[in-house]
PDB file of C-alpha atoms and ligand atoms in Angstrom:
ATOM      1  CA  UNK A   1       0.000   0.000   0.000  1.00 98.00           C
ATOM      2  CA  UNK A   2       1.721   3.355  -0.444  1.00 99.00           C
ATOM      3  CA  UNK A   3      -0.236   6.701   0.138  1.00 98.00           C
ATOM      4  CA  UNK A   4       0.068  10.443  -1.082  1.00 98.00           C
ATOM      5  CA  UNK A   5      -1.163  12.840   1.974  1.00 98.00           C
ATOM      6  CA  UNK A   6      -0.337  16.284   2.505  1.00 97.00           C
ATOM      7  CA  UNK A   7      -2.256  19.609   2.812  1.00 94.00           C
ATOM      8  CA  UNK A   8      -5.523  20.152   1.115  1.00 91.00           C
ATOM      9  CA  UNK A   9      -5.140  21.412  -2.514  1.00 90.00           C
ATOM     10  CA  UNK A  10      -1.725  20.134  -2.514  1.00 93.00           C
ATOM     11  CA  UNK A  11      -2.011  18.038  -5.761  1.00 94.00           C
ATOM     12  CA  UNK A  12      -2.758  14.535  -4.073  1.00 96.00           C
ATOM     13  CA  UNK A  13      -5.840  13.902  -6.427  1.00 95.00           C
ATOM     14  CA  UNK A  14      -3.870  14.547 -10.509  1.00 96.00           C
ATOM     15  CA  UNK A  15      -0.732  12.928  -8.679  1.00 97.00           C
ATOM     16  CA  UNK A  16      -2.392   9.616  -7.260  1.00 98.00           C
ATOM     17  CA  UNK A  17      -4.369   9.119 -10.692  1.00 98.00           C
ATOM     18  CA  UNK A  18      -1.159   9.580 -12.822  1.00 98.00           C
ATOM     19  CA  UNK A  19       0.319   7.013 -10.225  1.00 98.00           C
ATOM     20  CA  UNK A  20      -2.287   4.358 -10.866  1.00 98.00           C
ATOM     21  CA  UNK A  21      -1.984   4.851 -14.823  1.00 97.00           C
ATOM     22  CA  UNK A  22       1.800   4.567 -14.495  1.00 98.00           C
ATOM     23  CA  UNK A  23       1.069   0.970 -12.703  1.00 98.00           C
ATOM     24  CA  UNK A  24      -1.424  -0.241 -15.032  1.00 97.00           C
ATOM     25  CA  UNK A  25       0.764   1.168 -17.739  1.00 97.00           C
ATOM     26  CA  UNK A  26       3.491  -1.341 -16.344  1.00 98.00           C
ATOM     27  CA  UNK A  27       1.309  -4.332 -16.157  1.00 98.00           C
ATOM     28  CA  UNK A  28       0.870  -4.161 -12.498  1.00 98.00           C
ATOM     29  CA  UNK A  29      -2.683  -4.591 -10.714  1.00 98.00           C
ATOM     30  CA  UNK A  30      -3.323  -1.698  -9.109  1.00 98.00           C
ATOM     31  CA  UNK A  31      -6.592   0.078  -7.169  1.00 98.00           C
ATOM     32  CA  UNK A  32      -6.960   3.773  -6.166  1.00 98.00           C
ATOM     33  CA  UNK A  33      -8.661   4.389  -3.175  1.00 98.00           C
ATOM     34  CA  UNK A  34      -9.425   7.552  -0.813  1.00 98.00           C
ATOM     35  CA  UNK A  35      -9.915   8.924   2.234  1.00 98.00           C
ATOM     36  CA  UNK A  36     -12.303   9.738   3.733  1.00 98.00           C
ATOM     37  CA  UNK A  37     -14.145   7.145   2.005  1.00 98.00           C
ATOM     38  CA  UNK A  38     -13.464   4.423  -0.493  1.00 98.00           C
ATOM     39  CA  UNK A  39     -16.153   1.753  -0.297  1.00 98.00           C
ATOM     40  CA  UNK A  40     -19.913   2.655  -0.470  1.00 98.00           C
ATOM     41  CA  UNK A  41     -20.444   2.820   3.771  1.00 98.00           C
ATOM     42  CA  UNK A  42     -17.400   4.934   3.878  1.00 98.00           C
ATOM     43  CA  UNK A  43     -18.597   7.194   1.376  1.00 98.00           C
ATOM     44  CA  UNK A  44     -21.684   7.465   3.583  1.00 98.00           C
ATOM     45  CA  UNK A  45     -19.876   8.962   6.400  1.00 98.00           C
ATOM     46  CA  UNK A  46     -17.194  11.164   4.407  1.00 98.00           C
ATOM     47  CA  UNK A  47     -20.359  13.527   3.024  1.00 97.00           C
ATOM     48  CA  UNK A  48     -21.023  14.292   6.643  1.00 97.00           C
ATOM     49  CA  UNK A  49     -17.593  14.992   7.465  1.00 97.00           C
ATOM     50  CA  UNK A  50     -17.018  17.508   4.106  1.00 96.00           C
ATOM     51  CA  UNK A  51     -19.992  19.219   3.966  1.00 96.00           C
ATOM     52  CA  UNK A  52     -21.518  22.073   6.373  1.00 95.00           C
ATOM     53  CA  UNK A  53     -19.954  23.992   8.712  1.00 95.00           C
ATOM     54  CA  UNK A  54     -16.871  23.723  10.654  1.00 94.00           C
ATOM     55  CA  UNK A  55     -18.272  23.750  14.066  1.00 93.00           C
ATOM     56  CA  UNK A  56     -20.686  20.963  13.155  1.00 95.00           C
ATOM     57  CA  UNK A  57     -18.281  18.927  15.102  1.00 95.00           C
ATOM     58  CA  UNK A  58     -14.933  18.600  16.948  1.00 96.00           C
ATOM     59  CA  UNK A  59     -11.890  17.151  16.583  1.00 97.00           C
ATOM     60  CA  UNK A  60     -12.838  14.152  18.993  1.00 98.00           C
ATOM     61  CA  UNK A  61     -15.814  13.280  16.661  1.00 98.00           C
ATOM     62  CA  UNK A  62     -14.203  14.158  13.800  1.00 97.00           C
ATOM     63  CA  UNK A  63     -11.507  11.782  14.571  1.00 98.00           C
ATOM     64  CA  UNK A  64     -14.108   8.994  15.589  1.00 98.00           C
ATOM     65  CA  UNK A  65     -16.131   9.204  12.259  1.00 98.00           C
ATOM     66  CA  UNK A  66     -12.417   9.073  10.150  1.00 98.00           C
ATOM     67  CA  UNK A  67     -11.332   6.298  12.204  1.00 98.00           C
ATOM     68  CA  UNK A  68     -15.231   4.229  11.782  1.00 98.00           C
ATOM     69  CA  UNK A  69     -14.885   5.341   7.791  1.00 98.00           C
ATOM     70  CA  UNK A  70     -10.947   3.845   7.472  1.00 99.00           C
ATOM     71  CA  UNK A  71     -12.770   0.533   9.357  1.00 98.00           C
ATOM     72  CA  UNK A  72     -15.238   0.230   6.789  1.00 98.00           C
ATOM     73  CA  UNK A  73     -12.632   1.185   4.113  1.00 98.00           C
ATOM     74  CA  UNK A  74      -9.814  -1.542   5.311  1.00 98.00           C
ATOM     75  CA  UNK A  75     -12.286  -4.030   5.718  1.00 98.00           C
ATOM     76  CA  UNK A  76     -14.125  -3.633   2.369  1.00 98.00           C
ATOM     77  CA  UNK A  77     -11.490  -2.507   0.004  1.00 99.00           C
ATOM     78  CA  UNK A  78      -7.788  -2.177   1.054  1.00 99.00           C
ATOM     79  CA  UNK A  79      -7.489  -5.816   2.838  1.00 98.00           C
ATOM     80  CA  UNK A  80      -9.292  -7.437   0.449  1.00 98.00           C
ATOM     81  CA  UNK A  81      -7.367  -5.751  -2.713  1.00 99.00           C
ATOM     82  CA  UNK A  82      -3.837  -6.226  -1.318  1.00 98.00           C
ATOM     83  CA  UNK A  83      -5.239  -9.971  -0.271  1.00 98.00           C
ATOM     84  CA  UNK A  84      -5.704 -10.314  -4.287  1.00 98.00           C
ATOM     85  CA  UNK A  85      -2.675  -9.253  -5.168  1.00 98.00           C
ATOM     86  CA  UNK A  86      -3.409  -5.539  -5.694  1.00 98.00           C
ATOM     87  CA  UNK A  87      -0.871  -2.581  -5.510  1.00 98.00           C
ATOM     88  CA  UNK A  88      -3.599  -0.169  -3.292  1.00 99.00           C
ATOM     89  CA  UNK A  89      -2.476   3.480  -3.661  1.00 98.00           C
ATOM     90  CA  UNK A  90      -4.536   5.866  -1.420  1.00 98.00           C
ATOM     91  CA  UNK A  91      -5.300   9.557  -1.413  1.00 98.00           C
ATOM     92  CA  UNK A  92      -4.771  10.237   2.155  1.00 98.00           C
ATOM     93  CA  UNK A  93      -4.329   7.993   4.970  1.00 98.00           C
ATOM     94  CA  UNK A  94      -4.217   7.633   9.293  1.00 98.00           C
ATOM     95  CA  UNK A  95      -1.430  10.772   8.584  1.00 98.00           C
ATOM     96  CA  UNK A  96      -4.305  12.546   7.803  1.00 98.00           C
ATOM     97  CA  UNK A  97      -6.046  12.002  11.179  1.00 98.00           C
ATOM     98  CA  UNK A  98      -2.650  12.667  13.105  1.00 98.00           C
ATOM     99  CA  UNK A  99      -1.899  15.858  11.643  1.00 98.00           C
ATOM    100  CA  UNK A 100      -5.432  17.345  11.201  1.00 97.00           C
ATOM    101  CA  UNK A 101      -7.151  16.027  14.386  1.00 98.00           C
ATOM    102  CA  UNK A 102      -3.992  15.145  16.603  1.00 98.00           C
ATOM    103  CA  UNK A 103      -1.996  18.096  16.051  1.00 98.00           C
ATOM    104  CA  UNK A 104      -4.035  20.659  13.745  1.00 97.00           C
ATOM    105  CA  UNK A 105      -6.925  19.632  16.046  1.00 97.00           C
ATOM    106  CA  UNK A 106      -5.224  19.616  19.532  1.00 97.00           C
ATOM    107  CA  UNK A 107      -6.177  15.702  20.652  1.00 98.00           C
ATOM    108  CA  UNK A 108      -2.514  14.909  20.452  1.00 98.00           C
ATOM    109  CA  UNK A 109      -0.828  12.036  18.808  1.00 98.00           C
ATOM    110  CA  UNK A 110      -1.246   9.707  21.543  1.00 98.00           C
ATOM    111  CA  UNK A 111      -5.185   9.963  21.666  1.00 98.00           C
ATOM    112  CA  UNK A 112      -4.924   9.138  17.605  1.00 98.00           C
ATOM    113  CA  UNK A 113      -2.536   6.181  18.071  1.00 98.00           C
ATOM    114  CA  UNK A 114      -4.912   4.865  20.981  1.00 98.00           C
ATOM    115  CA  UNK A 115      -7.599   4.483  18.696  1.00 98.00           C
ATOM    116  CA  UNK A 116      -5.458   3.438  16.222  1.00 98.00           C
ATOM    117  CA  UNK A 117      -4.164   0.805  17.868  1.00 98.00           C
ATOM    118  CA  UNK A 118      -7.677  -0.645  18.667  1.00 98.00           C
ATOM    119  CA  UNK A 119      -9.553   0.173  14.856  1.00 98.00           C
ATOM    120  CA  UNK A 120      -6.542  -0.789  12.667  1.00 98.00           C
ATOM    121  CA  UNK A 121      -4.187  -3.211  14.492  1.00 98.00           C
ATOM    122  CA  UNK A 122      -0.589  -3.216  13.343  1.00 97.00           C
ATOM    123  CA  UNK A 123      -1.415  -3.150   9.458  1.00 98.00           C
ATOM    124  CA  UNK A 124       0.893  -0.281   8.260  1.00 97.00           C
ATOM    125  CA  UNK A 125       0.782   1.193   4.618  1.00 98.00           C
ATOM    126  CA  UNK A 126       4.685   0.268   3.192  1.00 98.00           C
ATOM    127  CA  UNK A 127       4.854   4.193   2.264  1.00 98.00           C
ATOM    128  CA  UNK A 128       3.852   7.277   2.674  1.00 98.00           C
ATOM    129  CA  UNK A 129       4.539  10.210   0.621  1.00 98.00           C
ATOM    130  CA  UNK A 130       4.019  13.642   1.821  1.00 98.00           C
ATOM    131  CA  UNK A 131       3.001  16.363  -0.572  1.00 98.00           C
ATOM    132  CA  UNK A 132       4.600  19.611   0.702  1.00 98.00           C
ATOM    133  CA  UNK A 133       3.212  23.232   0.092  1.00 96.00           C
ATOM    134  CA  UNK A 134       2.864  26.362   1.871  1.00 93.00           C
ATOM    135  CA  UNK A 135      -0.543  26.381   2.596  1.00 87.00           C
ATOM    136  CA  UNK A 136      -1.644  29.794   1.286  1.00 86.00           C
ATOM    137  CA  UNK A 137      -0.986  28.465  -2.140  1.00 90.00           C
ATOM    138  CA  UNK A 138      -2.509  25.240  -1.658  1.00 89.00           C
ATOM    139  CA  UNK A 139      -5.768  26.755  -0.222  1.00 85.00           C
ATOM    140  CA  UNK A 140      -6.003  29.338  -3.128  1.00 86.00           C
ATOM    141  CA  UNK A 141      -6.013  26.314  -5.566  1.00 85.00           C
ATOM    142  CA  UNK A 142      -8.904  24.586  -3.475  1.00 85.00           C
ATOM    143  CA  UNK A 143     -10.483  28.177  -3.717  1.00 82.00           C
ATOM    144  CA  UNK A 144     -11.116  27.706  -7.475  1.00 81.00           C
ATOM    145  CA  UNK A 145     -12.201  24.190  -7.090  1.00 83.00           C
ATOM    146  CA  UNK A 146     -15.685  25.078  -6.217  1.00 80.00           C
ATOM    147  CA  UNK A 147     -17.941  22.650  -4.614  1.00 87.00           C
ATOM    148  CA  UNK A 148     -19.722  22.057  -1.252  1.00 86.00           C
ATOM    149  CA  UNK A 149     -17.072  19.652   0.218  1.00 89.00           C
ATOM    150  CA  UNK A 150     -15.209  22.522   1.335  1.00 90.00           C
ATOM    151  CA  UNK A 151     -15.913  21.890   5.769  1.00 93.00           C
ATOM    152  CA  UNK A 152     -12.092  21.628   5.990  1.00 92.00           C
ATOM    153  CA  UNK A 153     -10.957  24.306   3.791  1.00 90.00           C
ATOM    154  CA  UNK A 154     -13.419  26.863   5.829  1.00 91.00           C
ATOM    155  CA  UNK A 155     -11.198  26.001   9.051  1.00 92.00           C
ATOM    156  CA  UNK A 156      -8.804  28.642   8.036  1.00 88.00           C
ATOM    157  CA  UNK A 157      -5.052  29.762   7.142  1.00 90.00           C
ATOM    158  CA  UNK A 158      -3.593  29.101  10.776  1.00 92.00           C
ATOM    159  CA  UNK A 159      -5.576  26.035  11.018  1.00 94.00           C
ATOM    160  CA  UNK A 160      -3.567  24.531   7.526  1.00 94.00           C
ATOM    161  CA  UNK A 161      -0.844  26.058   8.449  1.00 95.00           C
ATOM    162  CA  UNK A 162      -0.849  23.936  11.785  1.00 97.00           C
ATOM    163  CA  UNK A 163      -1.374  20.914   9.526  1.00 97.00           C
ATOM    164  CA  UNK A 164       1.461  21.687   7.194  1.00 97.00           C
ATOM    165  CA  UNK A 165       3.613  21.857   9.925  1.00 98.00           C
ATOM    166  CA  UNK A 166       2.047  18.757  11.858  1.00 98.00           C
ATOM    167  CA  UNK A 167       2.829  16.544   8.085  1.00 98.00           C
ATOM    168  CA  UNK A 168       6.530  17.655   8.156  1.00 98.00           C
ATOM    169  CA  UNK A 169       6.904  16.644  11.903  1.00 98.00           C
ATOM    170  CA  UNK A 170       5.237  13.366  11.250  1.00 98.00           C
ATOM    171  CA  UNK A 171       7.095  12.486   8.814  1.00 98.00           C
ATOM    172  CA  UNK A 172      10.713  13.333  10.144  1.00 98.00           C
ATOM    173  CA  UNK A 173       9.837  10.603  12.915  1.00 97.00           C
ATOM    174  CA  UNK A 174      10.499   7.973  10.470  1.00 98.00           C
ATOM    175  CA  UNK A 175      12.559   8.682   7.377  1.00 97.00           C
ATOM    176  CA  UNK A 176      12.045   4.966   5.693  1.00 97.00           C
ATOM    177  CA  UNK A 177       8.418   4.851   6.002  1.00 98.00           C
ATOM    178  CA  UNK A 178       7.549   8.785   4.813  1.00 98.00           C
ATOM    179  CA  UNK A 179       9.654  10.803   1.817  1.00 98.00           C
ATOM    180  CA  UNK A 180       8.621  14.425   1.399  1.00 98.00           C
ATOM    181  CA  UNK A 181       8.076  15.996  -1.836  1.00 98.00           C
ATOM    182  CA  UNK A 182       8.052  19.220  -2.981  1.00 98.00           C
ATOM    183  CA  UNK A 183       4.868  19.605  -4.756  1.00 97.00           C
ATOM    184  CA  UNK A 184       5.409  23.573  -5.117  1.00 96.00           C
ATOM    185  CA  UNK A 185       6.996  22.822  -8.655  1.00 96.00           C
ATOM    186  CA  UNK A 186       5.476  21.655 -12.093  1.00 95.00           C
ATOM    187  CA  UNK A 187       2.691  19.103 -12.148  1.00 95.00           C
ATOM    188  CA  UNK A 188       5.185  16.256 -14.229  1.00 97.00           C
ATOM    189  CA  UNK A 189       8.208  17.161 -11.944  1.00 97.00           C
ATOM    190  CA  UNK A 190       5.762  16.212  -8.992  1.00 98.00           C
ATOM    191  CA  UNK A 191       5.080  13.187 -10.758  1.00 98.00           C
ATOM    192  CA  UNK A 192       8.820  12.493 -11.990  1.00 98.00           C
ATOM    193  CA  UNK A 193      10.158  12.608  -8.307  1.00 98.00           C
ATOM    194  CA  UNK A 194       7.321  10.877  -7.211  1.00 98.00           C
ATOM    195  CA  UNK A 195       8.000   8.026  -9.497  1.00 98.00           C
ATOM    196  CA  UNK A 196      11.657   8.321  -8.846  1.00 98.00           C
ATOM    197  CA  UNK A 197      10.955   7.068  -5.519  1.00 98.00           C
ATOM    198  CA  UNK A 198       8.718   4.207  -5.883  1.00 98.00           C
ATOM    199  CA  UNK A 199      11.072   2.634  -8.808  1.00 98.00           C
ATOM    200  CA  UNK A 200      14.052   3.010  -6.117  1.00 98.00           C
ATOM    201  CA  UNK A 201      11.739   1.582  -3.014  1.00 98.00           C
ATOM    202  CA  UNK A 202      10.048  -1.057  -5.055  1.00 98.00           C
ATOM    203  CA  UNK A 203      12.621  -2.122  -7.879  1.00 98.00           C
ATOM    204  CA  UNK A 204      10.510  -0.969 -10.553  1.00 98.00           C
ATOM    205  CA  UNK A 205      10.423   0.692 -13.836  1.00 98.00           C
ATOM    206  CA  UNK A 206       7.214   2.696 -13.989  1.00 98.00           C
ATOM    207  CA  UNK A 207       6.779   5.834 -16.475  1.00 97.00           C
ATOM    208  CA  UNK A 208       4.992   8.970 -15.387  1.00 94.00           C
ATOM    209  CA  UNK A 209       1.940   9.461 -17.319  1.00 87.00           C
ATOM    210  CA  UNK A 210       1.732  13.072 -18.161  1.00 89.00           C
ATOM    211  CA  UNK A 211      -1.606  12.987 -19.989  1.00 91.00           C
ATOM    212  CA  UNK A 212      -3.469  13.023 -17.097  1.00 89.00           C
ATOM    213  CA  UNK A 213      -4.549  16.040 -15.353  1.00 87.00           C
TER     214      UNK A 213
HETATM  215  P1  TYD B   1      -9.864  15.182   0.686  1.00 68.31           P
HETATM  216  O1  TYD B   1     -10.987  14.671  -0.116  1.00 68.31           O
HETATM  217  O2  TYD B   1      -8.541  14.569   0.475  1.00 68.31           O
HETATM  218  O3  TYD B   1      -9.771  16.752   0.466  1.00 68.31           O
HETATM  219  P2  TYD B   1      -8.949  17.513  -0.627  1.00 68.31           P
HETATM  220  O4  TYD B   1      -9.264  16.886  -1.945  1.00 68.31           O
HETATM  221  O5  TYD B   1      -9.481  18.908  -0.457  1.00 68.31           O
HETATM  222  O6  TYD B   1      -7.506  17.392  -0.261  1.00 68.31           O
HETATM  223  O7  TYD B   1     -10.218  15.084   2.254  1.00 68.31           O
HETATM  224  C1  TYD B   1     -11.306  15.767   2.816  1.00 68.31           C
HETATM  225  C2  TYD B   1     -10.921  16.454   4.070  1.00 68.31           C
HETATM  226  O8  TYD B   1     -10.849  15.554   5.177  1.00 68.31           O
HETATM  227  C3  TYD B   1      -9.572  17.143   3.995  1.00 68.31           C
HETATM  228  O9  TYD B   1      -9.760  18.508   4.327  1.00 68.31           O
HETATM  229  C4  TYD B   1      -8.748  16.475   5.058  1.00 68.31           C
HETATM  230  C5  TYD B   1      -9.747  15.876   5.992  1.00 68.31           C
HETATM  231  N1  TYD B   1      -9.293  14.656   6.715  1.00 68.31           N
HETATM  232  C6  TYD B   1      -9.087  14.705   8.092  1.00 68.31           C
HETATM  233  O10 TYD B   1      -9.237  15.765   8.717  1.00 68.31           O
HETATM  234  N2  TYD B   1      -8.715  13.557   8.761  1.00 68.31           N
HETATM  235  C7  TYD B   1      -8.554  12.359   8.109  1.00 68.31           C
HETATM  236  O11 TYD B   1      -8.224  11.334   8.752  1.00 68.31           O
HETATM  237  C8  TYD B   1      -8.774  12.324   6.693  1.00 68.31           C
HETATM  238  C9  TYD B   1      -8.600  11.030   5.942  1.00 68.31           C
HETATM  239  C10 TYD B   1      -9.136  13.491   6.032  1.00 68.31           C
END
């Protein structure tokens, strides 16, 4: 399983599609999957958690609904995919949950990896790739996105800025399973460093795919 997470608006969705193509491309089996969501229940719960207001609830029930969705979402899609044989690439992950409601959100890691510990088990994706951008940019490009799903982008600057942050300090805790890239460049040099390290982690010989956007 390897994920892309970072910041909203960061370029996770063009940059885990282009991934996908570039296994297929190679004659690998390969899903794409998100969070929250990724199986019909999980879906369910990730339209109450995007839409409405950002009071509607706090980071302790925000955390409980991500952590009931990714249930429903490992049980119904990711265990059963990798179980076939699957390369599973996901648009956002438990990261997300650390740095938004643990640190962003003020629970603290250790109330995330409690709950963690009891949901998921010791499953752990094999990498995790962190899509790094100053936040200002990355919210102006959700900006012209449009759409009601937009509960997280209304938290404000210092909120994303708190989860920018929170990403970079999760992922200097362990430097094998997390790489950081700098996804304040072009869209294919995004994809050609992301690629870069996948064919080095995995011994493989994937192409980007530049056609899709
Ligand atoms: P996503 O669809 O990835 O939003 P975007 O396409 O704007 O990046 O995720 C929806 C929102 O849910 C996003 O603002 C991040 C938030 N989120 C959490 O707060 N905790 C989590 O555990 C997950 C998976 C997502």
């Amino acid at each position: 399983m390897i994920v892309i997470d970072g910041v909203d608006g960061s370029g996770k969705g063009v940059q885990t599609r282009r991934l996908l193509q570039s296994f297929v491309d190679a004659g690998e089996p390969a899903i794409l999957t998100r969070e929250p969501g990724g199986c019909a229940a999980a879906e369910d719960i990730r339209t109450l958690l995007v839409t409405g207001e950002p009071e509607k609830w706090d980071s302790m029930t925000e955390l409980l609904l991500m952590y009931a969705a990714r249930r429903s979402h490992l049980h119904d899609t990711i265990w059963p995919a990798l179980e076939a044989g699957n390369w599973v690439i996901s648009d956002r992950y438990a990261d997300s949950s650390r740095a938004f409601q643990g640190i962003a959100g003020n629970l603290g890691l250790e109330a995330v990896e409690s709950i963690h510990r009891v949901v998921v088990g010791d499953f752990e994706p094999e990498l995790v790739l962190i899509l790094d951008i100053p936040e200002s940019l990355a919210l102006a490009r959700t900006r012209d996105r449009g759409g009601n799903e937009d509960r997280f982008e209304k938290k404000g600057t210092s909120y994303h800025a708190k989860v920018r942050d929170a990403f970079l300090q999760i992922a200097a805790s362990d430097s094998q399973k997390y790489k950081v890239v700098d996804a304040d460049q072009s869209m294919d040099q995004v994809s050609e460093n992301i690629i870069g390290i996948i064919n080095d982690r995995f011994s493989l010989n994937l192409k980007i795919n530049s056609d899709i956007s």
